[in-house]
PDB file of C-alpha atoms in Angstrom:
ATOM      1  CA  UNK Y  26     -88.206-206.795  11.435  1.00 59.00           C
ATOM      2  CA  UNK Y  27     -88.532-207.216  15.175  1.00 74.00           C
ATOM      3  CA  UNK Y  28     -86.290-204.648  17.279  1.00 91.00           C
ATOM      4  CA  UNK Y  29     -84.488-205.330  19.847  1.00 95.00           C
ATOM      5  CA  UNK Y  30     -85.603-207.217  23.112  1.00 96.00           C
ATOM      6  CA  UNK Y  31     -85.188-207.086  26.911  1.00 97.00           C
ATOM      7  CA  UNK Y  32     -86.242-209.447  29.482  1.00 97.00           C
ATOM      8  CA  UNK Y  33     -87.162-209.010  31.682  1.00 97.00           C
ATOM      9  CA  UNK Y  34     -89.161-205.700  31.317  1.00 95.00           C
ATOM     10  CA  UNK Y  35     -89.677-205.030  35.071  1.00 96.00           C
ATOM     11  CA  UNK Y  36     -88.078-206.703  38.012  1.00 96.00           C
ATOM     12  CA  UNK Y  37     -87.742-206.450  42.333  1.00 98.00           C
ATOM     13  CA  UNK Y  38     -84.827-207.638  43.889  1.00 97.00           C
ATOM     14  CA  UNK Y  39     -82.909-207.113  48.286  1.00 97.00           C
ATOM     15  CA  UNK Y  40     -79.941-205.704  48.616  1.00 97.00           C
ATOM     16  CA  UNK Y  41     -77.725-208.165  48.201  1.00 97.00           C
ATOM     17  CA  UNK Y  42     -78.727-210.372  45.484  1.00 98.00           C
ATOM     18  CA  UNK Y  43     -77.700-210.546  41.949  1.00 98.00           C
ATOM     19  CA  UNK Y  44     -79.697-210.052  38.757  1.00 98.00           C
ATOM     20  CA  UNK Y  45     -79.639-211.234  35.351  1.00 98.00           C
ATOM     21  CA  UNK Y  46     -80.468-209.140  32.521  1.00 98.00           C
ATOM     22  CA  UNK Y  47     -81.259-210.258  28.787  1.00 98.00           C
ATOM     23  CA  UNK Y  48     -81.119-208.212  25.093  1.00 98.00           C
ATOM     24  CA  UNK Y  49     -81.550-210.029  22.025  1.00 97.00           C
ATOM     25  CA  UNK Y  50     -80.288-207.456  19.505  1.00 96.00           C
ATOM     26  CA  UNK Y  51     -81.699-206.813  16.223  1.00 94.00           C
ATOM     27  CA  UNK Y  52     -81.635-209.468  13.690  1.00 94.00           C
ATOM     28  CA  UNK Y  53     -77.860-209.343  12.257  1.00 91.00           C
ATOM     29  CA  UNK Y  54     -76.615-206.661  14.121  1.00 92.00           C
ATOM     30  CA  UNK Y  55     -73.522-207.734  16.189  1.00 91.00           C
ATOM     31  CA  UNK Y  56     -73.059-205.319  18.942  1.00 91.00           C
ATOM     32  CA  UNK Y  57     -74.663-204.675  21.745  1.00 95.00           C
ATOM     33  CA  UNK Y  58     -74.651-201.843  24.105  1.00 94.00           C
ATOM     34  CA  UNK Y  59     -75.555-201.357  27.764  1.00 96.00           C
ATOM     35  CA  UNK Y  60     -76.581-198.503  29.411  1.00 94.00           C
ATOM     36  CA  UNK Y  61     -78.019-197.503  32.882  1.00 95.00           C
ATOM     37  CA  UNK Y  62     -80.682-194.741  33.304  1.00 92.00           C
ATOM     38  CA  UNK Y  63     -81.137-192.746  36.490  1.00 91.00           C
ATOM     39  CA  UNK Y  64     -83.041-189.745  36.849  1.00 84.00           C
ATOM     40  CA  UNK Y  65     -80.336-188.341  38.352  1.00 83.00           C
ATOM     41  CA  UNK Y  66     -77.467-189.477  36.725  1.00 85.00           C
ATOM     42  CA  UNK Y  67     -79.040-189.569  32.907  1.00 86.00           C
ATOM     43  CA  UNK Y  68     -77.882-192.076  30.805  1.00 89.00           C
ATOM     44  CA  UNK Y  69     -74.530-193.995  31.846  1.00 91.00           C
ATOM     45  CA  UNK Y  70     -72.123-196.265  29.186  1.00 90.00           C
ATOM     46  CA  UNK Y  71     -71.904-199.560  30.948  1.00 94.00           C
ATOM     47  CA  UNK Y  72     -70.030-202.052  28.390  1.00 92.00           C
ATOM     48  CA  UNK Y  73     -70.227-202.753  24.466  1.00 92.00           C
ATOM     49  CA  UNK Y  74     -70.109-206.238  23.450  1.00 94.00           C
ATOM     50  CA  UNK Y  75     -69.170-207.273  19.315  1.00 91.00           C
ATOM     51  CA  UNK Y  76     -68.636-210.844  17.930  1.00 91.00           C
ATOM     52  CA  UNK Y  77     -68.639-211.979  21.889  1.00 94.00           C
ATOM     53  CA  UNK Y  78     -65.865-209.756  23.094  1.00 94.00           C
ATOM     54  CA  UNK Y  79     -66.370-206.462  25.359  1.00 92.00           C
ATOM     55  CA  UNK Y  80     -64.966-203.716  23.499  1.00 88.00           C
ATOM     56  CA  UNK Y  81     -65.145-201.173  25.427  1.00 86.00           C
ATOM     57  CA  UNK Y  82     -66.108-200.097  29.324  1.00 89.00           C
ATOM     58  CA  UNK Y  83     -67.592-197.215  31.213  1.00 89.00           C
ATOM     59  CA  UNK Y  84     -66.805-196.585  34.910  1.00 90.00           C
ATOM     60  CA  UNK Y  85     -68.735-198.791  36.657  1.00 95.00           C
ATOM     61  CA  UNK Y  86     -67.635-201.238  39.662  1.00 96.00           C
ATOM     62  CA  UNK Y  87     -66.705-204.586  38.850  1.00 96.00           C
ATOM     63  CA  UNK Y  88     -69.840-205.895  40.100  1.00 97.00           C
ATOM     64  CA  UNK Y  89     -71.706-205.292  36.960  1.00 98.00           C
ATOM     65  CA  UNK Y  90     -70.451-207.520  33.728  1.00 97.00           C
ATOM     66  CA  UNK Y  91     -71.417-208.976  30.955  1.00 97.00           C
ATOM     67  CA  UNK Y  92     -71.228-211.732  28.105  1.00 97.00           C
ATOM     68  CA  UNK Y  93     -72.389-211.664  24.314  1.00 97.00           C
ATOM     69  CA  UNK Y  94     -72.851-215.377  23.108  1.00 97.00           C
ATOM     70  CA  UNK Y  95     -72.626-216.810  19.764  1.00 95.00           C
ATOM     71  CA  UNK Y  96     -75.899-215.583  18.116  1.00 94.00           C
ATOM     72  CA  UNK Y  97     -75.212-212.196  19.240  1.00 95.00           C
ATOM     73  CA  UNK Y  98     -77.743-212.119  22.416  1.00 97.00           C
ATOM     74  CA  UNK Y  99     -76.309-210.407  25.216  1.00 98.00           C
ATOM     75  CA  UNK Y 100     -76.674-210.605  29.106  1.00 98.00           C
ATOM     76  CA  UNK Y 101     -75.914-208.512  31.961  1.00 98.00           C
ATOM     77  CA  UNK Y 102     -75.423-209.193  35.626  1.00 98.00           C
ATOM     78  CA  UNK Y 103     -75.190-206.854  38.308  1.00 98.00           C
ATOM     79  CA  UNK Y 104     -74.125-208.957  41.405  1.00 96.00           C
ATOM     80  CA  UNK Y 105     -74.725-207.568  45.372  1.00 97.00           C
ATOM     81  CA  UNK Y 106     -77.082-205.063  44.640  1.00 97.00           C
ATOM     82  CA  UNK Y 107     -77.138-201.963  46.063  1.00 97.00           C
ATOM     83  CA  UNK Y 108     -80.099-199.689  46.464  1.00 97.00           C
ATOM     84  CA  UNK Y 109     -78.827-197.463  44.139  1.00 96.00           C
ATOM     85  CA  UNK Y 110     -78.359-199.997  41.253  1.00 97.00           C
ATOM     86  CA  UNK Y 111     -82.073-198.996  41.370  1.00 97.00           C
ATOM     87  CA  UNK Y 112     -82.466-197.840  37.823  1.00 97.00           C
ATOM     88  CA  UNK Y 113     -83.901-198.653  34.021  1.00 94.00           C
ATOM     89  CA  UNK Y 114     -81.071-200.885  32.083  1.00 97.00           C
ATOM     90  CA  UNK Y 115     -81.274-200.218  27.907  1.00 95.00           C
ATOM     91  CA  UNK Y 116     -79.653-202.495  25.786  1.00 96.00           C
ATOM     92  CA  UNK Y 117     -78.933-201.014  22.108  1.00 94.00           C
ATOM     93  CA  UNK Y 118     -77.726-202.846  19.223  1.00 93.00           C
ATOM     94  CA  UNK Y 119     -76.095-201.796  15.833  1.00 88.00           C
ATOM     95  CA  UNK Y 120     -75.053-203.417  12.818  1.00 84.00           C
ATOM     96  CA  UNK Y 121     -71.003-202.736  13.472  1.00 76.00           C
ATOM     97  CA  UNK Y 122     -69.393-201.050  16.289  1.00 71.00           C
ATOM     98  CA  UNK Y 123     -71.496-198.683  18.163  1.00 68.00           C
ATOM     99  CA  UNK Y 124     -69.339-195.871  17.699  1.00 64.00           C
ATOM    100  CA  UNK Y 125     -69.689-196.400  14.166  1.00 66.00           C
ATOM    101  CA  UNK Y 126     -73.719-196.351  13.245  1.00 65.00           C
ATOM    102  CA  UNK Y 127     -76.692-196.246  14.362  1.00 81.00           C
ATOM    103  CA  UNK Y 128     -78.062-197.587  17.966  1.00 87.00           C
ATOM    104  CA  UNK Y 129     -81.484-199.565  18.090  1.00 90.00           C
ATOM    105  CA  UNK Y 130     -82.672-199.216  21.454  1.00 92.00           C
ATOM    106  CA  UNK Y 131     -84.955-201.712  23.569  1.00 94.00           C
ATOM    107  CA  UNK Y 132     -87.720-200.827  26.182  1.00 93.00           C
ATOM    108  CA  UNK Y 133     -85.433-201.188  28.601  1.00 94.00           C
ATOM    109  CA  UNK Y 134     -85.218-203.486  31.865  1.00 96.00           C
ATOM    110  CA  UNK Y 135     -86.899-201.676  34.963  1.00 96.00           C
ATOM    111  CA  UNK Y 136     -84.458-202.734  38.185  1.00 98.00           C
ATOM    112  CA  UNK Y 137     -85.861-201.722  41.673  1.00 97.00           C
ATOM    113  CA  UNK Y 138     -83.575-202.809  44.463  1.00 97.00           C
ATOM    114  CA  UNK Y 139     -85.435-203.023  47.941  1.00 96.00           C
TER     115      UNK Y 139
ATOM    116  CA  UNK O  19     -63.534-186.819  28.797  1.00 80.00           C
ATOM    117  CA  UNK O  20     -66.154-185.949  26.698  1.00 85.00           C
ATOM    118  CA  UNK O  21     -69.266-184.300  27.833  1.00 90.00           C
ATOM    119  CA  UNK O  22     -71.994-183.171  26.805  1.00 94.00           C
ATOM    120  CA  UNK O  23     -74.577-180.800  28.545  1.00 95.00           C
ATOM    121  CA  UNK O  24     -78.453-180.026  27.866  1.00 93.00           C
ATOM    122  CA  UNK O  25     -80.913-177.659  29.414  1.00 87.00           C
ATOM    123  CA  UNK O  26     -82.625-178.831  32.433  1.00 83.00           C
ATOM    124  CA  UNK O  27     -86.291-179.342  31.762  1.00 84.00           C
ATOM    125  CA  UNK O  28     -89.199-180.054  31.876  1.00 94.00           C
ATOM    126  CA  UNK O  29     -90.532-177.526  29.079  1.00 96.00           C
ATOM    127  CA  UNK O  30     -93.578-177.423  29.123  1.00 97.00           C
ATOM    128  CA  UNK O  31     -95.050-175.735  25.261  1.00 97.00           C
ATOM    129  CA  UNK O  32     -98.378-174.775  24.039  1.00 97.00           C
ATOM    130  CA  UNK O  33     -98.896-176.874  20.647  1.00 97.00           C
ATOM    131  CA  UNK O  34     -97.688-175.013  17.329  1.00 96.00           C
ATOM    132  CA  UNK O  35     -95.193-173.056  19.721  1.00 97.00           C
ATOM    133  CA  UNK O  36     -90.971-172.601  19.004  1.00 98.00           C
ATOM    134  CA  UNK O  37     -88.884-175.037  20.725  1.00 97.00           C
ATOM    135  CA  UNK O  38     -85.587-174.955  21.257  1.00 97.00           C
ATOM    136  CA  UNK O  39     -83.286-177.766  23.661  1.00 97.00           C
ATOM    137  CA  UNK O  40     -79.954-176.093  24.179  1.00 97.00           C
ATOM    138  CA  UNK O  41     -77.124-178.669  23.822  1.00 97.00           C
ATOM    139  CA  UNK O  42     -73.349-177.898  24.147  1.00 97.00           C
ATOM    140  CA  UNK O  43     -70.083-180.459  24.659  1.00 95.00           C
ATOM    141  CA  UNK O  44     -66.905-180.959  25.563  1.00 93.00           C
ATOM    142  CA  UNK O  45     -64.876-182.725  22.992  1.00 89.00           C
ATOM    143  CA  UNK O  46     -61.615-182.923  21.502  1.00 82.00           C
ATOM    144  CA  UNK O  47     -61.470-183.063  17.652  1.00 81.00           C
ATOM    145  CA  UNK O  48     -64.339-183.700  15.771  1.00 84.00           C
ATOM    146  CA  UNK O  49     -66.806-185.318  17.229  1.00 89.00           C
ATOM    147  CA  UNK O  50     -70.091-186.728  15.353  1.00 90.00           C
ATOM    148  CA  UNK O  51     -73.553-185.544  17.856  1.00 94.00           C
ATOM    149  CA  UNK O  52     -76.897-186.829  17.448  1.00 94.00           C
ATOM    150  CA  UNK O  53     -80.567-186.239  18.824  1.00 96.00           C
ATOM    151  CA  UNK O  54     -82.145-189.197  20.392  1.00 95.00           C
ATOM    152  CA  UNK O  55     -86.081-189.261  21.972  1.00 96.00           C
ATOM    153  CA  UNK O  56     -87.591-191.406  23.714  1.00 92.00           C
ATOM    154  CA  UNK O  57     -91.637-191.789  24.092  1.00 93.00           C
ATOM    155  CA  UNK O  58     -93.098-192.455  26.732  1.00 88.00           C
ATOM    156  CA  UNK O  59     -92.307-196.224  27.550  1.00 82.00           C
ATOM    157  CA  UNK O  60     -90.162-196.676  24.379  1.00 85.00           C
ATOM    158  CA  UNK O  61     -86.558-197.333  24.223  1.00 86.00           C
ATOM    159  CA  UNK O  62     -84.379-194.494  22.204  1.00 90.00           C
ATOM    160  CA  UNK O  63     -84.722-193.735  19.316  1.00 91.00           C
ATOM    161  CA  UNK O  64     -82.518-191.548  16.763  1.00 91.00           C
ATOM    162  CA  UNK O  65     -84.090-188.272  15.622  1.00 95.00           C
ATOM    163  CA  UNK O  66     -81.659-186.903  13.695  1.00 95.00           C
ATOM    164  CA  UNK O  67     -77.385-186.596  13.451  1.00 93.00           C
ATOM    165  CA  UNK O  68     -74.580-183.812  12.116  1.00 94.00           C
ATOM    166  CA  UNK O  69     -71.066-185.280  11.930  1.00 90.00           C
ATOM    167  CA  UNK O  70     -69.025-182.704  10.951  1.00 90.00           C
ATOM    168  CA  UNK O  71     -69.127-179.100  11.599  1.00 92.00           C
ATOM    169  CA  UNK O  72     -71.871-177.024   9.512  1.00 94.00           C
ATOM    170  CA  UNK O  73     -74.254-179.967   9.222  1.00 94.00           C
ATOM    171  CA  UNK O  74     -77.624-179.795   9.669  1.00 97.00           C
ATOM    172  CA  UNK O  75     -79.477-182.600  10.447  1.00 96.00           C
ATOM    173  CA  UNK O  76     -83.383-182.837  10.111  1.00 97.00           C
ATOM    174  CA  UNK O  77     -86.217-185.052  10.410  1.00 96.00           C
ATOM    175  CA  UNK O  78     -89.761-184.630  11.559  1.00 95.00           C
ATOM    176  CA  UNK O  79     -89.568-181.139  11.752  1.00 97.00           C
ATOM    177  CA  UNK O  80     -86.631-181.294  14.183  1.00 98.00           C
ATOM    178  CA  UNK O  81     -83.055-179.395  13.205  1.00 98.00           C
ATOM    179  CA  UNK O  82     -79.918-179.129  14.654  1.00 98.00           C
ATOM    180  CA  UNK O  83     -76.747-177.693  13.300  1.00 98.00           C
ATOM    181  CA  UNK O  84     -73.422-178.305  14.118  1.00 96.00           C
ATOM    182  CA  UNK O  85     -71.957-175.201  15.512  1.00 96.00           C
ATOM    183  CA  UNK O  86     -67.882-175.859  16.418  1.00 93.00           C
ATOM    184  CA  UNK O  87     -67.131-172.707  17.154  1.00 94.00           C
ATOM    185  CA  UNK O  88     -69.647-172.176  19.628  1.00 95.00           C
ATOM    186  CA  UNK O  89     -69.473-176.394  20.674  1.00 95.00           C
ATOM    187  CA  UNK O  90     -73.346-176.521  20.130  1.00 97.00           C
ATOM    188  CA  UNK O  91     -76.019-178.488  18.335  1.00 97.00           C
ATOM    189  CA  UNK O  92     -79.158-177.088  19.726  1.00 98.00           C
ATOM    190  CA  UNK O  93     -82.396-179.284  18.514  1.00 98.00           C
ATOM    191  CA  UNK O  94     -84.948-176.899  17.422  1.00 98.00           C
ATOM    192  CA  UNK O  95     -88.707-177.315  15.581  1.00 98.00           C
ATOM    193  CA  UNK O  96     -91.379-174.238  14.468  1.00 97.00           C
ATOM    194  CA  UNK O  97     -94.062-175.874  15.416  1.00 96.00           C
ATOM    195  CA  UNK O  98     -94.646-178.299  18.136  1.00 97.00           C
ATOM    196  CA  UNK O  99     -97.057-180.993  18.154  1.00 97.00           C
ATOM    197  CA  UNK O 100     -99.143-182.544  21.314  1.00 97.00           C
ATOM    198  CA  UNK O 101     -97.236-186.411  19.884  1.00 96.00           C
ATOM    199  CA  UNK O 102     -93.709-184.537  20.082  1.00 97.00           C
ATOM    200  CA  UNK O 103     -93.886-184.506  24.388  1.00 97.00           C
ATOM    201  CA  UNK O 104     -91.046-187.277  25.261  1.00 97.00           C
ATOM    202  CA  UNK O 105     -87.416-187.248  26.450  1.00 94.00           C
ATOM    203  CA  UNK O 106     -85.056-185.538  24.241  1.00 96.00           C
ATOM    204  CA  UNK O 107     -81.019-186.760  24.571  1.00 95.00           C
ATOM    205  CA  UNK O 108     -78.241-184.988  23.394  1.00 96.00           C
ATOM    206  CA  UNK O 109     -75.200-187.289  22.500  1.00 93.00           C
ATOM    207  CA  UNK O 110     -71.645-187.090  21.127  1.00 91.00           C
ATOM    208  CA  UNK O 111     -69.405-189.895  19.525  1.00 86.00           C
ATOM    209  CA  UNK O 112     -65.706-189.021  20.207  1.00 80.00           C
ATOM    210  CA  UNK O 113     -63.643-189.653  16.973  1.00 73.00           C
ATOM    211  CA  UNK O 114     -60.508-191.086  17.876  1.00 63.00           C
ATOM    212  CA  UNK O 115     -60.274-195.013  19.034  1.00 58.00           C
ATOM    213  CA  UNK O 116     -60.012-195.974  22.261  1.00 58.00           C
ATOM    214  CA  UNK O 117     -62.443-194.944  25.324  1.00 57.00           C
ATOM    215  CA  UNK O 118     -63.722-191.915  23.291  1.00 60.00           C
ATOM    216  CA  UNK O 119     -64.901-194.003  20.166  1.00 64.00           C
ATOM    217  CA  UNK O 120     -68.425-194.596  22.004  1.00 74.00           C
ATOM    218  CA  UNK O 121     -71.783-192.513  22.800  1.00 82.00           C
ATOM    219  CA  UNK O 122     -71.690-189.839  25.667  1.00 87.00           C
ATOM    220  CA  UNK O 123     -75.487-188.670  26.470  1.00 90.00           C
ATOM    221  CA  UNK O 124     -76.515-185.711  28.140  1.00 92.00           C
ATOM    222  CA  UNK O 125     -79.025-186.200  30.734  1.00 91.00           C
ATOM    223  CA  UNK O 126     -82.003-185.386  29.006  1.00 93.00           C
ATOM    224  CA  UNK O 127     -84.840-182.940  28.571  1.00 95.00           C
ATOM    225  CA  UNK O 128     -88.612-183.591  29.028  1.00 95.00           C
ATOM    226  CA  UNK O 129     -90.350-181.508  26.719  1.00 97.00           C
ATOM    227  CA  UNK O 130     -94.606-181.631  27.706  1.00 97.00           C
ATOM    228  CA  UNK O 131     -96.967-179.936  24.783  1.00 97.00           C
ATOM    229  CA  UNK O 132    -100.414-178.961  25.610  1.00 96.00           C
ATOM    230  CA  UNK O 133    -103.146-178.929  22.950  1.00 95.00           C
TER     231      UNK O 133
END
């Protein structure tokens, strides 16, 4: 079955602007995880999103949210970027709660932030 | 919070050589930990998992085992293999609801085998 999907895979944006990121999660699986990968900072939790409703939040800024919509697909946005918003965004989707399974990850979204 | 911590790479191995990736957290009861790796230009992937203390898990080669009373679940293979170079993430899943009940990685190790 197809795994899970990000769109789209690389992008260049100015400080300033916003950016919307995509994940279509594995067929059936209902949540879907962000995370933000630095080579500095590893992998970061941003937000987990089941049945369209965040369940849960790491410690980011308010300028980064998100939305899950009815068939499960999941965006991102990150708005006034920053420079170092500069980073690789993974979406990962499980069949329950994250916490409770197994993550499918995607190829990730590659952000660079001039 | 949770934590977890792995060695600082990159390891660099001669194929068929030992590996070991330390990996030790901070946790309060009992978490669940898992290996992840991630190939060159993939996403993650799972390698293997122990969720309670004594565990082994394996696949491909890989072990860990869950060590509580040394807070430790160090990934380790005989033999390495030039298709085993990638990332290699340590992660813990708290137990208890709330902000714990979700995946805390360490910051990964690059392990590099030469033929």
């Amino acid at each position: 079955k197809a795994g899970v999907t990000q769109t789209p895979r690389y992008l260049i944006k100015t400080r300033g602007q916003q950016v919307t990121l995509s994940c279509s999660p594995i067929s059936g699986h209902r949540s879907v995880s962000w995370y933000q990968q630095t080579p500095g900072q590893g992998l970061q939790f941003l937000f987990e999103y089941f049945s369209e409703t965040q369940r849960n939040k790491g410690n980011f800024p308010g300028r980064f949210s998100g939305r899950q919509f009815s068939n499960s697909r999941s965006e991102m946005n990150v708005s006034t970027l920053e420079l170092g918003d500069s980073a690789l965004y993974l979406c990962a989707s499980s069949l329950g709660l994250a916490a409770t399974g197994e993550l499918f990850f995607g190829e990730g979204s590659r952000l660079t932030v001039l | 919070g949770n934590s977890v911590t792995q060695m600082e790479g990159p390891v660099t191995l001669s194929e068929e050589a030992f590996l070991t990736i330390n990996c030790t957290y901070t946790a309060t009861g009992y978490p669940s930990l898992f290996w992840y790796v991630q190939y060159p230009g993939e996403g993650l992937q799972l390698l293997l998992k122990a969720t309670k203390a004594d565990d082994k898990g394996s696949n491909k080669g890989f072990e860990a085992t869950y060590r509580k009373e040394t807070t430790s679940f160090h990934l380790e293979k005989g033999s390495v293999q030039v298709s085993d170079s990638a990332v290699y993430f340590c992660a813990l899943r708290g137990d208890s609801g709330g902000s714990n009940y979700k995946l805390t990685f360490g910051k990964g190790t690059l392990l590099t085998v030469n033929p």
